[in-house]
Coordinates of C-alpha atoms in Angstrom, one line a residue:
M1 CA -16.0 -5.7 -14.9
A2 CA -18.0 -7.2 -12.1
F3 CA -17.0 -6.8 -8.5
S4 CA -17.9 -9.0 -5.6
Y5 CA -17.6 -7.7 -2.1
R6 CA -17.9 -9.7 1.1
L7 CA -18.0 -8.0 4.5
L8 CA -15.8 -9.7 7.1
L9 CA -15.0 -8.3 10.6
G10 CA -11.5 -8.4 12.0
G11 CA -9.1 -10.0 9.6
P12 CA -5.6 -11.2 10.1
S13 CA -2.3 -9.3 10.1
Y14 CA 0.3 -10.5 7.7
A15 CA 4.0 -10.7 8.1
A16 CA 6.2 -13.3 6.4
G17 CA 9.0 -10.9 5.6
A18 CA 10.0 -8.7 2.7
E19 CA 12.8 -10.0 0.4
S20 CA 13.7 -6.4 -0.5
L21 CA 12.8 -2.8 0.2
I22 CA 12.8 0.1 -2.1
I23 CA 12.8 3.5 -0.4
A24 CA 13.6 6.9 -1.9
G25 CA 15.0 5.3 -5.0
A26 CA 17.5 2.9 -3.3
T27 CA 17.0 -0.9 -3.1
Y28 CA 17.9 -2.7 0.1
Y29 CA 18.2 -6.5 0.4
E30 CA 18.9 -6.9 4.1
P31 CA 17.2 -5.3 7.1
G32 CA 19.2 -3.3 9.6
V33 CA 19.3 -0.1 7.5
S34 CA 17.8 3.3 8.1
G35 CA 17.6 6.8 6.8
P36 CA 15.9 10.1 7.6
G37 CA 12.5 9.1 9.1
W38 CA 12.7 5.4 8.5
A39 CA 14.2 2.2 9.8
W40 CA 14.0 -1.3 8.4
T41 CA 14.4 -3.2 11.6
D42 CA 13.9 -6.8 10.4
A43 CA 12.6 -8.6 7.3
D44 CA 8.9 -8.1 8.1
H45 CA 9.1 -4.7 9.8
L46 CA 9.6 -1.1 8.7
E47 CA 9.2 1.9 10.9
L48 CA 8.3 5.4 9.7
N49 CA 8.6 8.4 12.0
G50 CA 8.4 11.7 10.3
Y51 CA 9.3 10.3 6.8
A52 CA 8.6 12.7 4.0
G53 CA 10.0 11.4 0.7
E54 CA 9.8 9.3 -2.4
A55 CA 7.9 6.1 -2.9
I56 CA 8.4 3.0 -0.8
G57 CA 8.0 -0.5 -2.1
A58 CA 8.4 -4.0 -0.6
E59 CA 8.9 -7.3 -2.4
G60 CA 7.0 -9.6 0.0
D61 CA 5.0 -9.1 3.1
L62 CA 5.6 -6.1 5.4
V63 CA 4.3 -4.6 8.6
L64 CA 4.8 -0.8 8.7
T65 CA 4.6 0.9 12.0
L66 CA 3.7 4.6 11.8
A67 CA 4.6 7.3 14.3
G68 CA 4.1 11.0 13.7
Q69 CA 3.2 12.4 10.3
N70 CA 4.6 10.5 7.2
S71 CA 4.2 11.0 3.5
V72 CA 5.3 9.0 0.4
T73 CA 5.1 10.4 -3.1
E74 CA 5.5 8.8 -6.5
S75 CA 9.0 9.5 -7.7
H76 CA 8.2 10.3 -11.4
A77 CA 11.8 9.2 -12.1
P78 CA 12.0 7.3 -15.5
D79 CA 14.4 4.7 -14.0
A80 CA 12.7 4.2 -10.7
D81 CA 11.3 0.7 -9.8
I82 CA 8.2 2.3 -8.4
T83 CA 6.8 5.0 -10.8
L84 CA 3.0 5.1 -10.4
C85 CA 2.3 4.7 -6.7
G86 CA 3.4 6.2 -3.4
M87 CA 3.5 2.9 -1.5
E88 CA 3.6 -0.5 -3.1
A89 CA 3.8 -4.0 -1.6
W90 CA 4.1 -7.2 -3.7
G91 CA 2.6 -9.3 -0.9
N92 CA 0.6 -8.4 2.2
L93 CA 0.9 -5.0 3.9
T94 CA -0.1 -4.1 7.5
L95 CA -0.1 -0.4 8.5
R96 CA -0.3 0.1 12.2
G97 CA 0.6 2.5 15.0
T98 CA -0.5 5.9 16.2
G99 CA 0.8 7.9 13.3
T100 CA -0.5 9.0 9.9
L101 CA 0.5 8.2 6.3
T102 CA -0.3 10.3 3.2
A103 CA 0.5 8.4 0.0
T104 CA 0.1 10.0 -3.4
G105 CA 0.7 8.7 -6.9
S106 CA -0.5 8.9 -10.5
Q107 CA -2.2 5.5 -10.6
C108 CA -2.6 4.8 -6.9
G109 CA -1.6 6.1 -3.5
I110 CA -1.2 2.6 -2.1
H111 CA -0.9 -0.6 -4.2
V112 CA -0.9 -4.0 -2.4
S113 CA -1.0 -7.2 -4.5
Q114 CA -2.6 -9.2 -1.7
A115 CA -4.2 -7.9 1.5
L116 CA -4.0 -4.4 3.1
V117 CA -4.7 -4.1 6.8
V118 CA -5.0 -0.7 8.4
D119 CA -4.8 -1.1 12.2
G120 CA -5.3 1.9 14.4
C121 CA -3.5 4.5 12.2
T122 CA -4.8 7.1 9.8
V123 CA -4.2 6.8 6.1
D124 CA -4.8 9.3 3.3
A125 CA -4.3 7.7 -0.1
R126 CA -4.8 9.6 -3.4
A127 CA -4.2 9.2 -7.1
D128 CA -4.5 12.1 -9.6
G129 CA -4.5 10.0 -12.8
A130 CA -1.8 12.1 -14.4
D131 CA -0.7 10.6 -17.7
I132 CA -2.8 7.5 -17.1
T133 CA -5.0 6.0 -19.8
D134 CA -7.1 2.8 -20.0
E135 CA -6.5 1.9 -16.4
A136 CA -8.1 1.9 -13.0
V137 CA -7.0 4.9 -10.9
A138 CA -7.6 4.7 -7.1
G139 CA -6.4 5.9 -3.7
V140 CA -6.0 2.2 -2.7
I141 CA -5.7 -0.8 -5.0
A142 CA -5.5 -4.1 -3.2
G143 CA -6.7 -7.7 -3.3
D144 CA -8.4 -7.5 0.2
M145 CA -8.7 -4.6 2.7
A146 CA -9.4 -4.7 6.4
V147 CA -9.7 -1.5 8.6
R148 CA -9.8 -2.1 12.3
G149 CA -8.7 -0.9 15.8
G150 CA -9.9 2.6 15.2
G151 CA -8.1 2.9 11.9
R152 CA -9.2 5.6 9.5
V153 CA -8.8 5.6 5.7
V154 CA -9.5 8.4 3.2
A155 CA -9.0 7.2 -0.4
A156 CA -9.7 9.1 -3.6
G157 CA -8.8 8.6 -7.3
A158 CA -9.3 11.0 -10.2
G159 CA -8.3 11.2 -13.8
S160 CA -9.4 12.5 -17.2
G161 CA -7.4 10.3 -19.5
A162 CA -9.2 8.1 -22.1
G163 CA -10.6 5.0 -20.5
V164 CA -9.6 6.0 -16.9
R165 CA -11.9 4.5 -14.2
A166 CA -11.5 6.4 -10.9
Y167 CA -12.2 4.8 -7.5
G168 CA -11.5 5.6 -3.9
V169 CA -10.7 1.9 -3.1
Y170 CA -10.4 -0.6 -6.0
L171 CA -10.3 -4.3 -4.9
Q172 CA -9.0 -6.8 -7.4
D173 CA -8.3 -10.5 -7.3
A174 CA -4.6 -10.5 -8.2
R175 CA -3.6 -13.6 -6.3
L176 CA -2.1 -16.5 -8.3
G177 CA -2.5 -20.1 -7.2
D178 CA -3.4 -19.8 -3.6
G179 CA -7.0 -20.9 -4.1
V180 CA -8.5 -18.0 -2.0
A181 CA -10.8 -15.5 -3.6
G182 CA -9.9 -11.9 -3.2
C183 CA -11.9 -8.7 -3.2
R184 CA -12.9 -8.7 0.5
L185 CA -13.5 -5.5 2.4
S186 CA -13.9 -5.5 6.2
V187 CA -14.3 -2.7 8.7
D188 CA -14.3 -3.3 12.4
A189 CA -14.3 -0.7 15.2
S190 CA -13.1 2.0 12.7

């Protein structure tokens, strides 16, 4: 597989709003809900402050503000909607704030179908490759990735299964029909 990388400085934030949110095995369709260490304040905004629990997923774009130390871990539950990643967004995801996020999973720590922006926060994303074969395993899997504002990302993937390809960051063009090429990585003031 051939990769094409283009270096861009800056990069936009994304936030059109999530249609649903999966957190710790429960699915929510309307903002205004919260639990231990998390609050979904409006369609495009989730806040984590000391969250330590199961995977988080968003259907659509999401801005996640981090305060304190937070961790998301793949659930390993056979009926869970998110089973291979710690954090998953089917749209664009912006991580911002002064806190940290540790995301762990089998196939990826963080999976974003479009663009991931890390703005000012610290992210540690890891995948161990457990029970994965014939797939890419990475700390971060995204279409595009921008790190800015002093943000820091540590990403690692590992695995020993047949056909496993391990990466720290794996950029893939998963967009459909928007006419914009993916696989862009930018780092600015970070």
